[in-house]
Amino acid sequence: MSTGANPPGNAARGTARRRLLRLSRIGQPAMAATLAFVIAFALAGVVAAFVALQWQTAAEQRFARRAAALRETVEQALIADEALLRGARGWLAQAGAADPEGWQHYVSGIDLENSRAAVVGLGYFALPSGVQNATPAQPGTATLWAGLTAMPNTAPRSAFGQSAASEAARRYAVQTGNAGLAAEPAADNAPPQLMLYLPAYVPQTVPQAVPSAAAAPAASPAQRPFSGFAVASLDPQRLFEPILAAQPDLALDVHAGQPAVELYRSAPTEAAEVTPGTRFEHIDNLAFGGATLTLDASTDGSPLLTGAATCAAAILLAGAVIASLCAVLAYRLARAQAACALAPEPAEGGADLNEARMMGIIRSSMEAIITVDETQRIVIFNPAAEFVFGLSAMEAIGSPLSRFIPARFRAAHERHVEQFGATGVTERQMGHQQRVLFGLRANGEEFPIEASISQIRDTSGKLYTVMLRDITERLRAENSLKRSREELRELSANLQNVREAEKTRIARELHDDLGQQLTALKIDVSALENRLRGAIDSDSAERLAGMRKLIDSTVKAVRRIAADLRPVMLDDLGLVPAIEWLANDFTNRYGIAVQRHIHTGNAAFSSPAATALFRIVQEALTNVARHAEASVVVLTLEVDGQHCTLRIVDNGHGALANPGNSPERTRHDKSFGLLGIRERVHMFNGTVEIDTAPGEGFAIAITFELDALQSEETAS
């Protein structure tokens, strides 16, 4: 027995340990894949929950804004109904309450059945016989009534006008002179209704001779004697159903008074019946005519309807796919690591085999590969390099690398290789941004290349391998694209100038030619009206007056169109007054307040620059009106040193911004307004910065060099 032999027990134990190690390494890939899947899917679940919560919050905020707008709409409808009642009181003041047929004719002319008003009946309630200036608690007797419903006081007196709400409404109407609102509860067969009371005053007579030179002060509404009440009956169904028709997904409950009287309850929506669950609710109080209406608006807030569940499901699905990919990748990496650990030691001929494999990869590569030694002489020259440089490998191997480098770059290249050999650091990496290098073909032609370099040490010393790519066609395409982009920008600038000139010409022709003709036509119509006054009937006189009003409105329309095309004050008064006019016109049109901070000092802008700044502001305000749903816009124009800054910020719903300061709104694939702004800014070498986020408004800031906005005469 040899002393170096292992006992049989030790060999068995070594074999068992190797088997256990092999089994443990075989199980590692599955464990790594499972762990990777669980972690990735858990992260996707967290992201999905966060996005769903934010989505629900945004949906609830949108509902709150809609409910607030609903309150304003109801208030405007009540104001319109009050205006109709005031018109009826005006008729009573002229015709009196002793003309029932005239009253019926007046109310039928209003056409309550086809009108948008909620009024279903109009009447006049005189004071009780023999009572002068009765208290507001006395409803009086229904003297006149007409409309879609029967006279209210045909029922017992307890059924109409005697409630505490009606007494309070009449008292409010007498004290303030405005309409008082009362909610009448449902009777036996009659639904609840709203009543508007408006005091009808005794006409005041003016004495023939006034002893005092000073006129007597007018009596307050509470002091003036009144003869009764003009009354309007409002149907809650007609009041609230047209408002809800525009928003069919909302449910509305309306109550009034203390104790609360239910005036209206909308039918449950289809979504609430199909998917009952979470609901958004907003309660608002509307004070009108001395009464308070409680508006309880609600809508289905189920994540299935708001889109939160769909978004979360999409994120979870994407997370599951990504988690599966991570699991597969982790499994393959762990399996490769285990295979390397279990692989046997390479045999003596393994080095030759690896070298053969490496040479096979180098020869089949589509990139040109050149390997040089420490003296920078070529030792490997693959077929792709033969094609790029135009000579065979037999001619290239053994020659210096400088043969393929233009003479002006050879010294710099040698220093770079020496530095790389000493430090291992290089700025030349394929695919990374780097300056363009140049190579030299066998026929003496220079061409641009992109290259990366690596090094390795073997028994003979260091070897440097360069992988390079001919980028002649790519640079040609990039230069062509750059020239095309510049030509398109020049064409866009020229189109902007031509368009602005055409707008100016059309605006001038509208203002000068058409405006003067309309003015002359108005003068002729006025002269004709004066000449024929007294000689024509009232119908013809009214037609002439209508023609004069139509000419006036046409003149205003022509001036407005001309101002929209090209404001005259932009050419006459300058940029700042034109922006002030534009902001005021924007507020008048859309009801959005514009806070202005304009500080230009003594800076004078050239005509093209003033036009560009004005159009940028106009386009930005137009985008706010169309998309932002904002209530306030802050406009800032400042000149600071050698820079001019224009900033426009709104408090609207904002937008989703992608990298590169190029925002895209969720409901619009492209924003041509922003593209137009960018082109105008580019004409004067300015920069555009956009800051926005969902629910946090939209801000656009533009910066110019002041010299670019001034003409040569102004700058000098």
XYZ file of C-alpha atoms in Angstrom:
716
model
C 0.000 0.000 0.000
C 1.306 3.416 -0.949
C 1.471 6.065 1.739
C 0.015 8.741 -0.619
C -3.215 6.860 -1.306
C -6.484 8.152 0.230
C -8.394 5.767 2.503
C -11.690 4.522 1.041
C -13.702 6.379 3.703
C -12.171 9.757 2.840
C -12.888 9.268 -0.849
C -16.507 8.400 -0.105
C -16.935 11.433 2.112
C -15.385 13.698 -0.574
C -17.741 12.286 -3.179
C -20.745 12.904 -0.914
C -19.679 16.509 -0.249
C -19.322 17.162 -3.971
C -22.796 15.727 -4.592
C -24.318 17.927 -1.874
C -22.541 20.988 -3.285
C -23.798 20.149 -6.769
C -27.382 19.742 -5.549
C -27.255 23.049 -3.639
C -25.947 24.891 -6.679
C -28.586 23.299 -8.889
C -31.321 24.650 -6.567
C -29.969 28.219 -6.549
C -31.355 29.309 -9.984
C -34.963 28.440 -9.047
C -34.667 30.257 -5.725
C -33.149 33.337 -7.403
C -35.902 33.375 -10.032
C -38.645 33.130 -7.387
C -37.118 35.900 -5.284
C -36.714 38.195 -8.297
C -40.357 37.630 -9.321
C -41.701 38.327 -5.814
C -39.684 41.555 -5.394
C -40.559 42.936 -8.847
C -44.262 42.090 -8.503
C -44.401 43.592 -4.993
C -42.917 46.850 -6.332
C -45.515 46.840 -9.121
C -48.266 46.404 -6.518
C -47.000 49.393 -4.525
C -46.856 51.538 -7.655
C -50.356 50.413 -8.699
C -51.818 51.270 -5.282
C -50.181 54.713 -5.287
C -51.356 55.518 -8.846
C -54.915 54.334 -8.057
C -55.031 56.564 -4.959
C -53.808 59.602 -6.906
C -56.290 58.841 -9.691
C -59.186 58.671 -7.226
C -58.095 61.936 -5.594
C -57.983 63.697 -8.964
C -61.434 62.318 -9.874
C -62.892 63.588 -6.581
C -61.392 67.050 -7.165
C -62.946 67.177 -10.648
C -66.317 66.229 -9.140
C -66.023 69.024 -6.527
C -65.460 71.583 -9.293
C -68.491 70.284 -11.197
C -70.667 70.489 -8.068
C -69.579 74.101 -7.468
C -70.439 74.946 -11.076
C -73.843 73.282 -10.554
C -74.594 75.685 -7.690
C -73.755 78.697 -9.882
C -75.999 77.347 -12.654
C -78.953 76.982 -10.253
C -78.393 80.540 -8.986
C -78.396 81.914 -12.554
C -81.638 80.028 -13.313
C -83.318 81.556 -10.233
C -82.092 85.031 -11.250
C -83.646 84.502 -14.699
C -86.948 83.442 -13.108
C -86.856 86.535 -10.876
C -86.286 88.705 -13.955
C -89.383 87.175 -15.567
C -91.406 88.011 -12.416
C -90.094 91.591 -12.444
C -91.281 91.938 -16.035
C -94.747 90.778 -14.969
C -94.764 93.362 -12.148
C -93.825 96.020 -14.692
C -96.839 95.060 -16.787
C -99.048 95.346 -13.697
C -97.640 98.823 -12.970
C -98.667 99.974 -16.463
C -101.898 98.085 -17.160
C -103.178 97.601 -13.623
C -104.736 94.591 -11.983
C -108.225 95.151 -13.407
C -107.509 93.588 -16.826
C -107.706 89.747 -16.549
C -107.878 89.280 -20.297
C -104.800 91.411 -20.837
C -103.006 89.456 -18.125
C -103.891 86.167 -19.831
C -102.653 87.579 -23.156
C -99.410 88.792 -21.563
C -98.639 85.443 -19.904
C -99.530 83.440 -23.034
C -97.112 85.658 -24.973
C -94.321 84.561 -22.634
C -95.060 80.932 -23.638
C -94.181 79.348 -20.306
C -94.647 75.835 -21.656
C -91.825 76.158 -24.214
C -89.596 78.559 -22.299
C -86.483 77.517 -20.446
C -87.716 79.115 -17.235
C -88.993 77.012 -14.338
C -92.007 79.317 -13.905
C -95.305 77.479 -14.397
C -97.660 80.215 -13.208
C -97.783 84.005 -12.748
C -100.277 85.923 -10.683
C -101.074 88.999 -8.637
C -102.300 88.735 -5.050
C -104.012 91.918 -3.906
C -104.203 92.953 -0.241
C -107.372 92.033 1.646
C -110.260 94.400 1.085
C -110.018 97.529 3.210
C -106.450 96.850 4.338
C -103.902 99.541 3.582
C -100.239 98.467 3.530
C -100.882 95.145 5.309
C -98.198 93.237 7.096
C -96.049 90.860 5.042
C -97.672 87.890 6.737
C -100.949 88.624 4.914
C -100.863 86.888 1.511
C -103.918 88.629 0.104
C -106.376 87.354 -2.487
C -105.396 85.928 -5.878
C -106.759 88.616 -8.215
C -104.946 87.492 -11.389
C -103.481 84.128 -12.354
C -102.321 82.513 -15.573
C -99.940 79.734 -16.529
C -99.584 75.986 -16.721
C -101.036 75.298 -13.252
C -104.252 76.190 -11.507
C -104.579 79.183 -9.167
C -102.898 78.215 -5.873
C -105.526 79.578 -3.490
C -108.335 77.499 -4.996
C -107.270 74.947 -2.369
C -107.972 75.567 1.329
C -106.049 78.528 2.750
C -103.984 76.188 4.872
C -102.623 74.626 1.679
C -101.102 77.799 0.287
C -99.415 80.945 1.561
C -99.826 80.401 5.282
C -96.570 78.518 5.968
C -93.773 80.083 7.960
C -91.549 79.960 4.851
C -94.090 81.976 2.816
C -94.488 84.553 5.580
C -90.700 84.929 5.822
C -90.415 85.273 2.031
C -93.060 88.044 1.893
C -91.470 89.831 4.832
C -88.070 89.652 3.093
C -89.590 90.955 -0.176
C -91.265 93.956 1.533
C -88.152 94.873 3.534
C -85.642 94.613 0.679
C -87.699 95.253 -2.442
C -86.272 92.042 -3.974
C -88.004 88.770 -4.666
C -88.550 86.487 -1.677
C -88.287 82.721 -2.147
C -90.426 80.199 -0.250
C -90.529 76.417 -0.435
C -94.084 75.068 -0.202
C -94.246 71.394 0.899
C -96.218 68.822 -1.014
C -99.999 68.922 -0.488
C -102.533 66.108 -0.977
C -102.006 65.561 -4.692
C -99.696 68.472 -5.434
C -95.902 68.140 -5.531
C -93.650 70.567 -3.626
C -93.109 73.901 -5.324
C -91.116 77.107 -5.026
C -92.884 80.458 -4.817
C -91.372 83.835 -5.658
C -92.995 86.886 -4.022
C -92.293 90.385 -5.342
C -94.038 93.404 -3.713
C -96.223 95.470 -6.026
C -96.176 99.093 -4.809
C -98.877 101.706 -5.048
C -97.894 104.106 -7.877
C -96.519 107.399 -6.481
C -98.097 110.596 -7.779
C -96.054 113.741 -8.296
C -97.713 117.003 -7.182
C -98.086 119.808 -9.723
C -96.347 122.384 -7.568
C -93.538 121.647 -5.153
C -93.121 124.386 -2.561
C -89.527 123.422 -1.846
C -86.820 123.580 -4.475
C -85.287 120.318 -3.254
C -86.970 117.098 -4.298
C -88.335 114.816 -1.592
C -86.122 111.813 -0.862
C -87.241 108.512 -2.303
C -88.868 106.133 0.129
C -87.100 102.911 1.002
C -88.735 99.582 0.033
C -89.872 99.058 3.640
C -91.554 102.561 3.704
C -93.296 102.560 0.326
C -96.976 101.541 0.412
C -97.682 98.428 -1.567
C -100.876 97.020 -3.012
C -100.076 93.309 -3.054
C -97.604 90.753 -4.364
C -96.632 89.623 -7.845
C -96.233 85.861 -7.471
C -94.497 83.223 -9.596
C -94.911 79.482 -9.080
C -91.740 77.471 -9.899
C -91.756 73.773 -10.710
C -88.634 72.137 -9.157
C -88.659 69.504 -11.880
C -88.375 72.163 -14.603
C -85.737 74.002 -12.580
C -83.302 71.168 -11.892
C -83.834 68.547 -14.622
C -82.452 70.679 -17.538
C -79.376 71.435 -15.419
C -78.783 67.740 -14.698
C -79.421 66.775 -18.345
C -75.978 68.146 -19.226
C -74.406 65.961 -16.514
C -76.373 62.676 -16.502
C -73.920 60.957 -14.159
C -74.736 63.317 -11.257
C -77.447 62.686 -8.654
C -78.988 65.685 -6.893
C -81.126 66.096 -3.756
C -82.469 69.577 -2.975
C -83.957 70.654 0.365
C -85.048 74.047 1.673
C -85.961 75.603 5.007
C -86.067 74.425 8.613
C -87.522 71.859 8.966
C -86.162 70.763 5.617
C -88.624 70.447 2.726
C -87.561 68.044 0.001
C -87.999 69.880 -3.286
C -86.290 67.563 -5.728
C -84.624 64.143 -5.810
C -83.132 62.885 -9.058
C -83.581 59.318 -10.174
C -80.619 56.987 -9.471
C -78.157 56.837 -12.343
C -77.572 53.668 -14.350
C -73.970 53.471 -13.091
C -75.139 53.559 -9.456
C -77.538 50.661 -10.098
C -74.972 48.555 -11.967
C -71.883 49.196 -9.787
C -72.981 50.370 -6.317
C -70.120 51.299 -4.055
C -68.017 54.347 -3.295
C -69.729 57.664 -4.032
C -68.392 61.209 -4.170
C -70.678 63.683 -2.359
C -70.634 67.478 -2.181
C -73.144 69.523 -0.131
C -73.511 73.210 -0.942
C -75.862 75.919 0.336
C -77.416 78.527 -1.966
C -78.882 81.653 -0.307
C -81.488 83.300 -2.527
C -84.485 85.470 -1.744
C -84.116 85.128 2.012
C -84.227 81.315 1.799
C -81.445 78.724 1.768
C -81.417 75.813 -0.662
C -79.266 72.821 0.248
C -77.833 71.119 -2.853
C -76.592 67.588 -2.183
C -74.768 66.427 -5.342
C -73.266 62.961 -5.626
C -71.846 60.655 -8.258
C -70.501 57.162 -8.451
C -66.839 57.193 -7.382
C -66.209 53.520 -7.987
C -62.612 52.914 -9.156
C -64.075 50.923 -12.040
C -65.813 54.049 -13.376
C -63.125 56.613 -12.585
C -60.485 54.504 -14.328
C -58.354 53.954 -11.236
C -58.991 50.205 -11.227
C -58.202 49.916 -14.940
C -54.967 51.848 -14.489
C -53.974 49.770 -11.468
C -54.773 46.536 -13.339
C -52.663 47.676 -16.303
C -49.757 48.470 -13.967
C -50.107 45.086 -12.232
C -50.213 43.309 -15.598
C -47.114 45.174 -16.767
C -45.511 44.432 -13.393
C -46.262 40.725 -13.801
C -44.630 40.735 -17.248
C -41.585 42.624 -15.963
C -41.393 40.360 -12.908
C -41.471 37.306 -15.194
C -38.663 38.753 -17.311
C -36.643 39.484 -14.164
C -37.237 35.937 -12.967
C -36.067 34.490 -16.294
C -32.990 36.731 -16.284
C -32.154 35.860 -12.661
C -32.616 32.155 -13.429
C -30.283 32.301 -16.402
C -27.626 34.282 -14.539
C -27.736 31.958 -11.548
C -27.673 28.907 -13.804
C -24.700 30.262 -15.743
C -22.879 30.959 -12.472
C -23.620 27.448 -11.219
C -22.491 25.950 -14.509
C -19.207 27.837 -14.297
C -18.701 26.643 -10.734
C -19.424 23.017 -11.684
C -17.440 23.077 -14.946
C -14.271 20.926 -14.917
C -10.857 22.501 -15.173
C -9.839 23.118 -18.759
C -7.501 20.608 -20.333
C -4.095 21.477 -21.645
C -5.491 22.131 -25.109
C -8.107 24.571 -23.752
C -6.010 27.690 -24.444
C -5.691 26.795 -28.095
C -9.439 26.118 -28.268
C -10.284 29.511 -26.696
C -7.948 31.290 -29.088
C -9.612 29.584 -32.030
C -13.035 30.642 -30.759
C -11.879 34.238 -30.284
C -10.465 34.397 -33.814
C -13.709 33.010 -35.179
C -15.669 35.780 -33.437
C -13.240 38.464 -34.683
C -13.434 37.269 -38.277
C -17.246 37.123 -38.260
C -17.693 40.553 -36.643
C -19.395 43.261 -38.734
C -17.190 45.904 -37.070
C -13.649 46.563 -38.198
C -11.253 45.155 -35.548
C -7.542 45.985 -35.441
C -5.146 44.731 -32.738
C -1.699 46.290 -32.265
C 1.187 45.525 -29.934
C 3.032 47.937 -27.648
C 5.001 49.308 -30.635
C 1.639 50.017 -32.351
C 2.234 47.491 -35.134
C -0.752 45.546 -36.416
C -1.077 41.891 -35.349
C -4.810 41.284 -36.147
C -6.712 42.732 -39.110
C -10.178 41.188 -39.624
C -12.142 41.008 -42.928
C -14.365 43.970 -41.980
C -11.201 46.085 -41.591
C -10.038 44.877 -45.010
C -13.279 46.172 -46.526
C -13.173 49.517 -44.688
C -9.532 50.383 -45.444
C -9.356 48.779 -48.875
C -6.402 46.362 -48.503
C -5.863 42.758 -47.433
C -4.810 41.512 -43.998
C -1.498 40.235 -45.412
C -0.597 43.778 -46.467
C -1.737 45.344 -43.169
C -0.261 42.920 -40.583
C 3.164 44.067 -39.454
C 2.706 47.653 -40.677
C 2.372 50.566 -38.199
C -1.111 51.693 -37.216
C -0.211 55.259 -38.230
C -0.554 54.112 -41.834
C -4.343 54.278 -41.413
C -4.395 57.619 -39.554
C -4.182 61.033 -41.295
C -0.820 62.694 -40.673
C -2.281 65.607 -38.651
C -3.786 63.202 -36.078
C -0.897 60.706 -35.660
C 0.961 62.425 -32.800
C -2.240 62.912 -30.789
C -3.218 59.270 -31.367
C 0.150 57.981 -30.127
C -0.160 60.062 -26.947
C -3.675 58.764 -26.392
C -2.592 55.120 -26.702
C 0.318 55.686 -24.301
C -1.978 57.359 -21.760
C -4.526 54.550 -22.115
C -1.805 51.947 -21.592
C -0.694 53.677 -18.391
C -4.073 54.584 -16.871
C -6.624 52.331 -18.584
C -8.910 55.377 -19.047
C -10.202 56.469 -22.450
C -12.884 58.775 -23.735
C -13.300 56.673 -26.873
C -16.224 54.266 -26.382
C -18.483 53.038 -29.142
C -21.951 54.558 -28.980
C -21.018 57.345 -26.526
C -20.917 60.997 -27.476
C -17.402 61.793 -28.691
C -15.654 63.978 -31.232
C -15.501 62.607 -34.768
C -12.266 60.745 -35.616
C -10.866 60.225 -39.097
C -9.284 57.216 -40.800
C -7.183 56.911 -43.975
C -7.964 54.371 -46.670
C -5.304 52.675 -48.725
C -6.070 55.020 -51.661
C -5.435 58.128 -49.493
C -9.111 58.993 -48.896
C -10.050 60.302 -45.441
C -13.332 59.214 -43.870
C -15.022 59.718 -40.461
C -15.031 56.860 -37.976
C -16.355 55.998 -34.514
C -13.971 53.897 -32.414
C -13.489 52.217 -29.028
C -10.270 50.808 -27.572
C -9.442 48.099 -25.023
C -6.224 46.461 -23.782
C -5.107 43.043 -22.552
C -1.784 41.671 -21.332
C -0.387 38.309 -22.440
C 3.005 36.636 -22.196
C 4.445 38.860 -24.925
C 3.223 42.169 -23.418
C 0.220 44.468 -23.862
C -2.116 44.230 -26.846
C -4.458 47.083 -27.828
C -7.662 46.281 -29.736
C -9.548 48.969 -31.638
C -13.112 48.432 -32.862
C -14.156 51.061 -35.386
C -17.072 51.858 -37.625
C -17.313 53.907 -40.823
C -19.892 56.640 -40.141
C -19.660 58.469 -43.472
C -23.270 57.752 -44.413
C -24.530 58.569 -40.920
C -22.790 61.972 -40.881
C -24.077 62.680 -44.371
C -27.612 61.865 -43.241
C -27.234 63.967 -40.070
C -25.929 66.954 -42.047
C -28.735 66.578 -44.552
C -31.283 66.410 -41.746
C -29.752 69.473 -40.096
C -29.881 71.453 -43.350
C -33.463 70.319 -43.924
C -34.435 71.374 -40.390
C -32.868 74.804 -40.862
C -34.631 75.231 -44.203
C -37.941 74.265 -42.618
C -37.360 76.790 -39.824
C -36.576 79.496 -42.378
C -39.708 78.551 -44.328
C -41.756 78.650 -41.111
C -40.371 82.079 -40.232
C -41.147 83.368 -43.725
C -44.683 81.950 -43.521
C -45.166 83.677 -40.166
C -44.034 86.995 -41.645
C -46.231 86.597 -44.751
C -49.202 85.630 -42.577
C -48.657 88.629 -40.293
C -48.413 90.966 -43.285
C -51.623 89.526 -44.737
C -53.413 89.958 -41.397
C -52.222 93.572 -41.250
C -53.477 94.258 -44.786
C -56.876 92.658 -44.170
C -57.281 94.441 -40.821
C -56.421 97.790 -42.422
C -58.898 97.229 -45.268
C -61.636 96.198 -42.815
C -60.975 99.223 -40.611
C -60.486 101.805 -43.357
C -62.690 100.696 -46.255
C -65.516 98.632 -44.776
C -65.601 100.687 -41.564
C -65.901 103.970 -43.486
C -68.622 102.540 -45.745
C -70.636 101.342 -42.763
C -70.226 104.748 -41.109
C -71.464 106.473 -44.271
C -74.402 104.055 -44.434
C -75.269 104.843 -40.819
C -75.199 108.596 -41.574
C -77.517 108.084 -44.568
C -79.952 105.984 -42.519
C -79.967 108.580 -39.719
C -80.589 111.382 -42.250
C -83.395 109.385 -43.848
C -84.926 108.724 -40.443
C -84.833 112.441 -39.536
C -86.324 113.442 -42.891
C -89.170 110.931 -42.659
C -89.891 111.512 -38.962
C -93.582 112.138 -38.556
C -94.369 111.176 -42.134
C -94.216 107.397 -41.777
C -95.998 104.928 -39.585
C -94.539 103.535 -36.368
C -93.681 100.162 -37.965
C -91.447 101.783 -40.585
C -89.866 104.012 -37.964
C -89.068 100.953 -35.851
C -87.526 99.250 -38.888
C -85.312 102.269 -39.554
C -84.232 102.288 -35.917
C -83.501 98.572 -36.151
C -81.409 99.171 -39.282
C -79.399 101.823 -37.431
C -78.781 99.417 -34.510
C -77.813 96.641 -36.922
C -75.281 98.958 -38.585
C -73.874 99.857 -35.155
C -73.441 96.192 -34.242
C -71.859 95.485 -37.639
C -69.369 98.318 -37.106
C -68.473 96.863 -33.706
C -68.057 93.397 -35.234
C -65.805 94.781 -37.993
C -63.668 96.599 -35.417
C -63.436 93.460 -33.275
C -62.428 91.292 -36.245
C -59.844 93.860 -37.343
C -58.453 94.033 -33.787
C -58.209 90.227 -33.618
C -56.331 90.150 -36.905
C -53.943 92.981 -36.059
C -54.519 95.410 -33.156
C -54.060 98.956 -34.345
C -52.493 99.959 -31.032
C -49.637 97.474 -31.612
C -48.420 99.668 -34.466
C -49.517 103.020 -33.015
C -48.827 102.736 -29.273
C -46.394 99.822 -29.001
C -46.163 96.423 -27.341
C -47.116 97.190 -23.725
C -50.496 98.911 -24.461
C -51.290 96.126 -26.938
C -50.670 93.451 -24.279
C -52.801 95.417 -21.779
C -55.647 95.534 -24.331
C -55.245 91.806 -25.074
C -55.403 90.906 -21.363
C -58.538 93.020 -20.790
C -60.233 91.545 -23.869
C -59.318 88.010 -22.687
C -60.869 88.658 -19.275
C -64.051 90.097 -20.830
C -64.438 87.123 -23.169
C -63.656 84.187 -20.887
C -64.040 85.576 -17.354
C -60.472 84.575 -16.448
C -58.562 87.172 -14.432
C -55.151 88.211 -15.789
C -52.642 89.627 -13.306
C -50.054 91.687 -15.205
C -46.516 92.560 -14.128
C -44.947 94.427 -17.040
C -41.645 96.195 -16.423
C -39.825 96.959 -19.666
C -38.225 100.214 -18.582
C -37.002 102.237 -21.540
C -36.495 99.205 -23.780
C -37.797 99.699 -27.310
C -38.615 96.635 -29.402
C -38.401 96.346 -33.154
C -41.638 95.848 -35.056
C -41.005 92.131 -35.819
C -40.021 91.490 -32.187
C -43.084 93.310 -30.818
C -45.297 91.321 -33.180
C -43.679 88.024 -32.111
C -44.049 88.800 -28.371
C -47.684 89.863 -28.852
C -48.526 86.679 -30.789
C -46.766 84.514 -28.182
C -48.877 86.065 -25.405
C -52.018 85.717 -27.542
C -51.342 82.029 -28.276
C -50.523 81.274 -24.629
C -53.774 82.896 -23.431
C -55.709 80.989 -26.119
C -54.251 77.704 -24.838
C -55.319 78.654 -21.298
C -58.897 79.319 -22.450
C -59.090 76.074 -24.459
C -57.384 73.542 -22.230
C -56.441 74.793 -18.758
C -59.831 75.358 -17.032
C -58.058 78.052 -15.032
C -59.437 81.000 -13.068
C -56.314 83.184 -12.812
C -53.408 83.845 -15.197
C -50.230 85.680 -14.149
C -48.452 87.444 -17.038
C -44.939 88.807 -16.444
C -42.788 90.738 -18.948
C -39.497 92.035 -17.571
C -36.289 93.474 -18.981
C -33.339 92.757 -16.708
C -29.931 93.853 -17.915
C -29.345 92.308 -21.335
C -32.217 89.805 -21.110
C -35.962 89.988 -21.673
C -38.132 87.403 -19.906
C -41.771 86.568 -20.659
C -43.566 84.233 -18.214
C -47.201 83.099 -18.304
C -48.545 80.968 -15.436
C -52.093 79.625 -14.894
C -53.717 77.701 -12.040
C -55.456 75.151 -14.282
C -55.285 71.365 -14.282
C -51.796 71.267 -15.815
C -50.449 68.597 -18.178
C -48.298 65.492 -18.270
C -44.735 66.460 -19.163
C -42.215 64.122 -20.776
C -38.434 64.572 -20.710
C -36.951 67.401 -22.689
C -39.420 70.106 -21.643
C -41.807 68.932 -24.349
C -45.241 68.702 -22.659
C -48.043 66.641 -24.126
C -51.535 67.001 -22.743
C -53.357 63.803 -22.022
C -56.310 64.706 -24.251
C -54.307 66.117 -27.191
C -51.790 64.259 -29.290
C -50.039 67.464 -30.414
C -50.128 71.041 -29.258
C -49.668 73.154 -32.390
C -49.957 76.298 -30.263
C -46.773 75.358 -28.381
C -45.072 74.456 -31.664
C -45.934 77.903 -33.025
C -44.568 79.535 -29.876
C -41.314 77.574 -30.180
C -40.890 78.624 -33.808
C -41.442 82.310 -32.996
C -38.965 82.083 -30.119
C -36.409 80.373 -32.367
C -36.658 83.266 -34.844
C -35.076 85.503 -32.182
C -32.701 82.878 -30.697
C -34.704 82.605 -27.476
C -35.210 79.695 -25.105
C -38.448 78.096 -23.880
C -38.897 76.419 -20.500
C -42.124 74.684 -19.458
C -43.035 73.673 -15.921
C -46.219 71.672 -15.395
C -47.724 68.767 -13.509
C -51.249 67.319 -13.242
C -53.360 69.545 -10.996
C -50.560 72.088 -10.455
C -51.110 74.498 -13.341
C -49.045 75.267 -16.418
C -46.119 77.705 -16.649
C -44.180 78.756 -19.743
C -41.087 80.968 -19.477
C -39.345 82.485 -22.516
C -35.981 84.269 -22.392
C -34.460 86.448 -25.137
C -31.270 88.358 -25.510
C -32.384 92.003 -25.478
C -30.205 92.825 -28.498
C -32.140 90.288 -30.593
C -35.437 92.124 -29.909
C -34.159 95.568 -30.874
C -33.550 96.951 -34.329
C -30.119 98.186 -35.268
C -31.263 101.798 -34.955
C -32.765 101.171 -31.516
C -29.787 99.221 -30.230
C -27.383 101.930 -31.345
